[in-house]
Coordinates of C-alpha atoms and ligand atoms in Angstrom, one line a residue:
M1 CA -28.7 -62.0 35.4
R2 CA -25.4 -62.1 37.4
I3 CA -23.8 -58.8 36.6
V4 CA -20.3 -57.6 37.6
V5 CA -20.1 -53.8 37.8
G6 CA -16.6 -52.6 37.3
I7 CA -15.8 -49.1 38.5
T8 CA -12.7 -47.1 37.6
G9 CA -11.2 -43.8 38.9
G10 CA -13.2 -40.9 37.5
I11 CA -15.5 -38.5 39.2
A12 CA -18.5 -40.3 37.6
A13 CA -17.7 -43.2 40.0
Y14 CA -20.0 -41.5 42.5
K15 CA -22.9 -42.6 40.3
A16 CA -21.9 -46.3 40.4
P17 CA -23.8 -47.1 43.6
E18 CA -26.9 -45.8 41.9
L19 CA -26.4 -48.1 38.9
V20 CA -25.9 -51.0 41.3
R21 CA -29.0 -50.1 43.2
L22 CA -31.1 -49.9 39.9
L23 CA -29.7 -53.3 38.7
K24 CA -30.6 -54.9 42.0
K25 CA -34.1 -53.4 41.8
Q26 CA -34.5 -55.0 38.3
G27 CA -33.8 -58.3 40.0
H28 CA -30.2 -58.8 38.9
E29 CA -27.5 -60.2 41.3
V30 CA -24.6 -57.7 41.4
R31 CA -20.9 -58.0 42.4
C32 CA -18.6 -55.0 42.2
A33 CA -15.0 -54.9 41.0
A34 CA -13.1 -51.6 41.4
T35 CA -9.7 -50.2 40.7
E36 CA -7.7 -48.7 43.5
H37 CA -8.3 -45.2 42.0
A38 CA -12.0 -45.8 41.9
L39 CA -11.9 -46.0 45.7
E40 CA -10.7 -42.4 45.8
F41 CA -14.2 -41.5 44.6
V42 CA -16.5 -44.1 46.1
T43 CA -16.0 -46.2 49.2
R44 CA -15.8 -50.0 49.6
T45 CA -18.5 -49.8 52.3
T46 CA -20.9 -48.1 49.9
L47 CA -20.3 -50.6 47.1
E48 CA -20.5 -53.7 49.4
T49 CA -23.7 -52.3 51.0
V50 CA -25.6 -51.6 47.8
S51 CA -24.5 -54.8 46.1
Q52 CA -24.7 -56.9 49.2
N53 CA -21.6 -58.7 48.1
P54 CA -17.9 -58.4 48.9
L55 CA -15.9 -56.0 46.7
Y56 CA -13.2 -57.3 44.3
C57 CA -10.3 -54.8 44.1
D58 CA -7.1 -56.5 45.1
L59 CA -5.6 -59.1 42.7
F60 CA -3.6 -60.7 45.5
A61 CA -5.8 -60.3 48.6
S62 CA -7.5 -63.6 48.7
G63 CA -4.5 -65.6 47.4
R64 CA -7.0 -67.2 44.9
T65 CA -7.7 -66.6 41.2
E66 CA -10.7 -64.5 41.9
H67 CA -10.6 -62.8 38.4
I68 CA -11.4 -66.3 37.0
S69 CA -14.0 -67.3 39.5
L70 CA -15.7 -63.9 39.1
K71 CA -15.6 -64.3 35.3
D72 CA -17.2 -67.8 35.7
W73 CA -19.8 -66.3 38.0
G74 CA -20.7 -63.2 35.9
E75 CA -23.0 -63.3 32.9
M76 CA -22.2 -59.6 31.9
L77 CA -19.6 -57.1 32.9
V78 CA -20.5 -53.4 32.9
V79 CA -17.8 -50.8 33.4
A80 CA -19.1 -47.5 34.7
P81 CA -17.4 -45.2 34.6
A82 CA -14.8 -46.4 32.0
T83 CA -11.8 -44.1 32.1
A84 CA -9.5 -43.5 29.1
N85 CA -7.0 -45.5 31.1
I86 CA -9.0 -48.8 31.4
I87 CA -10.2 -48.4 27.8
G88 CA -6.5 -48.1 26.6
K89 CA -5.4 -51.0 28.9
V90 CA -8.0 -53.4 27.5
A91 CA -7.3 -52.4 23.9
S92 CA -3.6 -53.1 24.5
G93 CA -4.2 -56.4 26.4
I94 CA -2.8 -55.0 29.7
A95 CA -3.8 -56.7 32.9
D96 CA -2.1 -55.2 35.8
D97 CA -4.8 -54.9 38.5
A98 CA -8.0 -56.7 39.6
L99 CA -10.4 -55.1 37.1
S100 CA -8.1 -55.1 34.0
T101 CA -7.3 -58.8 34.6
L102 CA -11.0 -59.6 35.0
L103 CA -11.7 -57.7 31.7
L104 CA -9.2 -59.8 29.8
A105 CA -10.6 -63.0 31.3
F106 CA -14.1 -62.0 30.4
S107 CA -13.8 -62.8 26.6
G108 CA -16.7 -64.5 25.0
K109 CA -19.3 -62.9 27.4
P110 CA -21.1 -59.5 26.9
V111 CA -19.2 -56.5 28.1
V112 CA -20.7 -53.0 28.3
M113 CA -18.7 -49.8 29.0
A114 CA -19.9 -46.3 29.9
P115 CA -16.9 -44.1 29.1
A116 CA -16.5 -40.9 31.1
M117 CA -13.6 -38.3 30.7
N118 CA -12.7 -34.8 29.8
C119 CA -13.9 -33.9 26.2
E120 CA -10.3 -33.3 24.9
M121 CA -9.3 -36.7 26.3
W122 CA -12.4 -38.3 24.6
A123 CA -11.5 -36.7 21.3
H124 CA -7.9 -37.8 21.4
P125 CA -7.0 -40.1 18.4
A126 CA -5.6 -42.7 20.8
V127 CA -8.9 -43.0 22.8
Q128 CA -11.0 -43.0 19.6
R129 CA -8.7 -45.8 18.1
N130 CA -9.1 -47.7 21.3
I131 CA -12.9 -47.3 21.4
E132 CA -13.0 -48.6 17.8
T133 CA -10.9 -51.6 18.7
L134 CA -13.1 -52.5 21.6
K135 CA -16.3 -52.0 19.5
G136 CA -14.7 -54.3 16.9
W137 CA -14.4 -57.0 19.6
G138 CA -18.1 -56.7 20.4
I139 CA -17.8 -54.5 23.5
R140 CA -20.9 -52.3 23.6
M141 CA -20.4 -48.6 24.5
V142 CA -23.2 -46.6 26.2
G143 CA -22.5 -42.9 25.9
P144 CA -20.6 -40.7 26.7
E145 CA -23.1 -37.8 26.7
E146 CA -22.6 -34.2 25.8
G147 CA -22.9 -31.7 28.8
E148 CA -21.2 -30.0 31.6
L149 CA -18.1 -31.8 32.8
A150 CA -16.6 -32.0 36.3
C151 CA -13.7 -29.9 35.1
G152 CA -16.0 -27.0 34.4
V153 CA -16.1 -27.1 30.6
S154 CA -18.9 -28.4 28.3
G155 CA -18.5 -31.1 25.7
V156 CA -18.7 -34.8 25.0
G157 CA -17.4 -37.0 27.8
R158 CA -20.1 -37.1 30.5
M159 CA -21.0 -40.6 31.7
A160 CA -24.5 -41.8 30.6
E161 CA -26.9 -41.6 33.5
P162 CA -27.3 -44.9 35.6
D163 CA -30.9 -45.3 34.4
Q164 CA -29.7 -45.1 30.7
I165 CA -27.0 -47.7 31.4
A166 CA -29.5 -50.0 33.2
A167 CA -31.9 -49.7 30.2
A168 CA -29.1 -50.6 27.7
I169 CA -28.3 -53.6 29.8
C170 CA -32.0 -54.6 29.9
S171 CA -32.4 -54.3 26.1
S172 CA -29.2 -56.3 25.4
Q173 CA -30.8 -59.0 27.7
Q174 CA -33.7 -59.6 25.4
P175 CA -32.3 -61.8 22.7
A176 CA -33.6 -60.7 19.3
V177 CA -33.8 -64.4 18.2
S178 CA -35.8 -65.7 21.1
G179 CA -38.7 -67.8 19.6
Q180 CA -37.3 -67.5 16.1
R181 CA -36.3 -70.5 14.0
W182 CA -32.7 -70.6 12.7
L183 CA -31.1 -73.0 10.3
V184 CA -27.4 -74.0 10.9
T185 CA -25.2 -76.3 8.7
A186 CA -22.2 -78.1 10.1
G187 CA -19.6 -80.6 9.4
P188 CA -18.2 -82.0 6.1
T189 CA -19.9 -83.6 3.2
Y190 CA -19.0 -87.0 1.9
E191 CA -19.2 -87.5 -1.9
R192 CA -19.3 -91.2 -2.7
I193 CA -16.9 -92.7 -5.2
D194 CA -18.0 -96.3 -4.6
S195 CA -19.5 -98.4 -1.7
V196 CA -16.3 -97.9 0.4
R197 CA -14.7 -94.6 -0.6
F198 CA -15.6 -91.0 -0.7
I199 CA -14.2 -87.5 -1.3
G200 CA -14.4 -85.5 2.1
N201 CA -12.6 -82.9 4.1
Y202 CA -11.3 -82.4 7.7
S203 CA -14.4 -80.6 9.2
S204 CA -15.3 -82.0 12.6
G205 CA -18.6 -80.2 13.0
K206 CA -17.4 -78.5 16.2
M207 CA -17.9 -74.9 14.9
G208 CA -21.4 -75.6 13.5
F209 CA -22.6 -77.5 16.6
A210 CA -21.2 -74.6 18.8
L211 CA -23.2 -72.2 16.7
A212 CA -26.4 -74.3 17.0
Q213 CA -26.0 -74.4 20.8
A214 CA -25.3 -70.7 21.1
L215 CA -28.5 -69.9 19.1
A216 CA -30.5 -72.4 21.3
D217 CA -29.1 -70.9 24.4
V218 CA -30.6 -67.5 23.5
G219 CA -33.9 -69.1 22.9
A220 CA -33.9 -69.8 19.1
E221 CA -35.5 -73.0 17.7
V222 CA -32.5 -74.6 15.9
E223 CA -32.6 -76.9 12.8
L224 CA -29.1 -78.2 12.5
V225 CA -28.3 -79.9 9.2
T226 CA -25.0 -81.8 9.7
G227 CA -22.7 -83.9 7.6
P228 CA -21.1 -87.0 9.1
T229 CA -19.3 -86.1 12.4
A230 CA -18.0 -88.1 15.4
L231 CA -19.3 -85.5 17.9
D232 CA -21.2 -86.7 20.9
V233 CA -24.6 -85.1 20.2
S234 CA -26.0 -86.0 23.7
S235 CA -24.1 -82.9 25.0
Y236 CA -26.1 -80.6 22.7
Q237 CA -29.6 -79.6 23.9
H238 CA -32.7 -78.2 22.3
I239 CA -31.5 -78.6 18.8
K240 CA -33.2 -80.6 16.0
I241 CA -30.5 -82.5 14.2
H242 CA -30.9 -83.5 10.5
R243 CA -28.2 -85.9 9.4
V244 CA -27.1 -85.9 5.8
E245 CA -24.1 -87.3 4.0
S246 CA -23.6 -85.5 0.6
A247 CA -23.7 -81.9 -0.6
R248 CA -26.9 -82.7 -2.6
E249 CA -28.6 -84.1 0.6
M250 CA -27.5 -81.0 2.6
Y251 CA -28.8 -78.8 -0.3
A252 CA -32.2 -80.6 -0.2
A253 CA -32.6 -80.2 3.6
A254 CA -31.4 -76.6 3.7
T255 CA -33.6 -75.4 0.9
E256 CA -36.6 -77.1 2.4
L257 CA -36.0 -75.6 5.9
F258 CA -34.9 -72.2 5.0
P259 CA -38.2 -70.6 4.0
Q260 CA -39.6 -71.3 7.6
C261 CA -36.5 -69.8 9.2
Q262 CA -35.7 -66.2 10.3
G263 CA -32.1 -66.7 9.8
A264 CA -29.4 -69.2 8.7
I265 CA -25.7 -69.6 9.5
L266 CA -23.9 -71.9 7.0
S267 CA -20.6 -73.2 8.5
A268 CA -20.5 -76.6 6.8
A269 CA -17.5 -77.4 4.7
V270 CA -19.4 -78.4 1.6
A271 CA -17.6 -80.3 -1.2
D272 CA -17.7 -78.2 -4.4
Y273 CA -17.4 -81.3 -6.6
R274 CA -18.6 -84.9 -6.6
P275 CA -17.7 -87.9 -8.7
A276 CA -19.8 -87.8 -11.9
E277 CA -20.5 -91.5 -11.3
T278 CA -20.9 -93.6 -8.2
A279 CA -20.2 -97.4 -8.2
D280 CA -22.5 -99.4 -6.0
H281 CA -19.8 -101.9 -5.4
K282 CA -16.1 -101.6 -4.4
L283 CA -14.0 -100.5 -7.4
K284 CA -11.2 -103.0 -8.1
K285 CA -7.6 -102.1 -8.9
N286 CA -7.2 -102.4 -12.6
G287 CA -3.7 -103.6 -13.6
T288 CA -1.0 -101.0 -13.0
E289 CA -2.7 -98.1 -14.8
G290 CA -3.7 -94.9 -12.9
M291 CA -7.3 -94.0 -12.4
T292 CA -9.2 -90.8 -13.6
L293 CA -12.1 -89.7 -11.6
E294 CA -14.5 -87.3 -13.4
L295 CA -16.0 -84.7 -11.1
V296 CA -19.0 -82.6 -11.6
Q297 CA -20.0 -79.4 -9.6
N298 CA -22.3 -79.5 -6.6
P299 CA -25.0 -76.9 -6.0
D300 CA -23.9 -74.0 -4.0
I301 CA -26.3 -74.1 -1.0
L302 CA -25.3 -70.7 0.4
A303 CA -25.7 -68.9 -3.0
T304 CA -29.1 -70.6 -3.4
L305 CA -30.3 -69.4 0.0
G306 CA -29.0 -66.0 -0.9
G307 CA -31.3 -66.1 -4.0
M308 CA -34.3 -67.3 -2.0
K309 CA -33.8 -64.8 0.9
T310 CA -36.7 -62.5 1.7
D311 CA -36.9 -59.3 3.7
G312 CA -36.5 -60.0 7.4
Q313 CA -34.3 -63.1 6.9
T314 CA -30.7 -63.0 7.9
L315 CA -28.1 -65.0 6.0
V316 CA -24.7 -65.7 7.3
G317 CA -22.0 -67.5 5.4
F318 CA -18.5 -68.7 6.3
A319 CA -15.3 -68.2 4.3
L320 CA -12.3 -70.5 4.8
E321 CA -9.4 -68.9 3.2
T322 CA -5.7 -69.3 2.8
D323 CA -4.7 -66.2 1.0
N324 CA -6.2 -62.8 0.1
E325 CA -8.6 -63.6 2.9
E326 CA -10.5 -60.4 3.4
A327 CA -10.9 -59.6 -0.2
N328 CA -12.1 -63.2 -1.0
A329 CA -14.6 -63.1 1.9
Q330 CA -15.9 -59.7 0.8
H331 CA -16.4 -61.0 -2.7
K332 CA -18.4 -64.0 -1.3
L333 CA -20.5 -61.7 0.9
E334 CA -21.6 -59.7 -2.2
K335 CA -21.8 -62.5 -4.8
K336 CA -24.0 -64.8 -2.5
N337 CA -26.2 -62.0 -1.3
L338 CA -25.3 -62.4 2.4
D339 CA -25.9 -60.2 5.4
Y340 CA -22.7 -61.4 7.2
I341 CA -19.7 -63.5 6.4
V342 CA -17.5 -65.1 9.0
L343 CA -13.9 -65.3 7.8
N344 CA -11.5 -67.8 9.3
S345 CA -8.0 -68.3 7.8
L346 CA -6.0 -71.5 7.8
R347 CA -3.0 -69.2 8.2
D348 CA -4.0 -68.5 11.8
K349 CA -2.6 -71.0 14.2
G350 CA -5.4 -72.7 16.2
A351 CA -8.1 -71.7 13.7
G352 CA -10.1 -73.7 11.2
F353 CA -10.7 -77.5 10.9
G354 CA -10.8 -80.0 13.8
V355 CA -9.4 -77.8 16.6
D356 CA -11.4 -76.6 19.6
T357 CA -10.5 -72.9 19.0
N358 CA -11.0 -70.4 16.2
K359 CA -10.2 -66.8 15.2
V360 CA -12.6 -65.0 13.0
T361 CA -13.4 -61.7 11.4
I362 CA -17.1 -61.0 11.0
L363 CA -17.8 -58.8 7.9
G364 CA -21.3 -57.1 7.6
R365 CA -23.0 -56.1 4.5
D366 CA -23.3 -52.6 6.1
G367 CA -19.5 -52.4 6.3
S368 CA -19.2 -53.5 9.9
R369 CA -16.1 -55.4 10.9
T370 CA -15.6 -57.4 14.1
E371 CA -12.3 -59.3 14.7
S372 CA -12.0 -61.8 17.4
P373 CA -9.0 -63.0 19.3
L374 CA -8.3 -66.8 19.3
M375 CA -11.1 -68.2 21.5
S376 CA -12.9 -71.5 22.1
K377 CA -15.4 -72.4 19.3
Q378 CA -18.1 -72.0 22.0
D379 CA -17.1 -68.4 22.7
I380 CA -16.6 -67.6 18.9
A381 CA -20.1 -69.0 18.4
K382 CA -21.6 -66.7 21.1
L383 CA -19.8 -63.7 19.5
I384 CA -21.1 -64.5 16.1
V385 CA -24.7 -65.0 17.4
Q386 CA -24.5 -61.7 19.3
E387 CA -23.1 -59.9 16.2
V388 CA -25.6 -61.2 13.6
T389 CA -28.7 -61.0 15.8
S390 CA -28.3 -57.6 17.4
Ligands
PMT401 O1 -16.1 -78.3 11.6 P1 -14.8 -77.7 12.3 O2 -13.7 -78.8 12.3 O3 -15.2 -77.0 13.6 O4 -14.2 -76.6 11.3 C1 -15.0 -75.4 11.1 C2 -14.8 -74.9 9.6 C3 -13.4 -74.6 9.3 C4 -15.3 -75.9 8.7 C5 -15.7 -73.6 9.6 O5 -15.2 -72.7 10.5 C6 -15.7 -73.0 8.1 O6 -14.8 -72.3 7.8 N1 -16.7 -73.4 7.3 C7 -16.8 -73.0 5.9 C8 -15.9 -73.9 5.1 C9 -16.0 -73.7 3.6 O7 -16.5 -74.5 2.9 O8 -15.7 -72.5 3.2 P2 -15.9 -71.9 1.7 O9 -15.1 -70.6 1.7 O10 -15.4 -72.9 0.7 O11 -17.4 -71.8 1.5 C10 -18.0 -70.5 1.6 C11 -19.5 -70.7 2.2 O12 -20.3 -71.3 1.2 C12 -19.6 -71.5 3.4 O13 -20.6 -70.9 4.2 C13 -20.1 -72.9 2.9 O14 -20.9 -73.5 3.9 C14 -20.9 -72.5 1.7 N2 -20.9 -73.5 0.7 C15 -19.8 -73.8 -0.1 C16 -19.9 -74.7 -1.1 C17 -21.2 -75.2 -1.5 N3 -21.3 -76.1 -2.5 N4 -22.2 -74.9 -0.8 C18 -22.2 -74.0 0.3 O15 -23.2 -73.7 0.9

């Protein structure tokens, strides 16, 4: 992996070169990014020598947007030590130096932090609130440990040892889904009225296809059941695509595939109702009278899979809401026997149907709650996959 090691200004920074050395020994490529204060504790020469790469510490030095190129280069960002200051900055969205700017740019990719500070600082409600915020965004914390601190007192605040941090990085590298088969549903369903008309919705399939690709990228075998979409499927790789049109066809495909799968993420916008009768010709206008269409209910695919689910299978649903969002999503999570539900609200600008971005809250059956900022659907998909498979 290409790993960026971020170093901030705490005494534990003296252990950062050892972490870099261990990561290099494990075969990773490493580049370092440090705050100005970190360089009070560890030198540029040391970091450049152990990483065998130039150090990034000055936002303006190169005159280029290095925080973006480093973000594009890195597959993971590890901040060790992470001071109360950098934790607070990221939680508040502050980007005022090289490392904090890189951290904000790194959204959608895995970030690990190894906090280190005095025990009173660690226990401060502001720090604890910030830690919860970062965890809620999917940032993984390693430590801190309990022990003797540099200030002479004992308590919780000591940075985890470099070998523990390296081991945590190594374990997060092994995707739990590698080799597993996952089912994904995407797109809208079309419910035929006659040979030229249907009841449909605005789903483009972008969210579901991004999920399928994110699962395939971490080694899963993906069965994607999709309603009609205009997406160019040639840009999606290692995904088996099953095309369907109606909710009943999607139901048939999903219920057949699910028993062979370790997990399923149902992001399709399935029509709850279909016309009771379908004409096999084009219905003609009949005088000036209006027309009444009788609708009957479609099967609920997600609830059916919830009923079929066995131990060891993970079932993830979506909830598209416009009001009482979280309460409604929580109700669906329980009623449909899900492990996770991904809530997106049409009240959030840039979220939901058709657009390239989304903003979600992932609620777990175990009470976990992860809220994302507005991100590309690809980055949202990676976050969902990371959340539901770890
Ligand atoms: O395709 P895009 O343009 O990228 O848009 C993405 C999206 C907005 C469609 C997606 O993010 C999303 O929210 N999908 C779920 C839409 C939806 O139908 O939500 P719901 O709250 O009505 O349904 C809840 C869950 O039950 C969903 O997982 C849905 O797939 C499932 N369901 C619903 C009805 C039904 N008959 N069978 C089902 O399986």
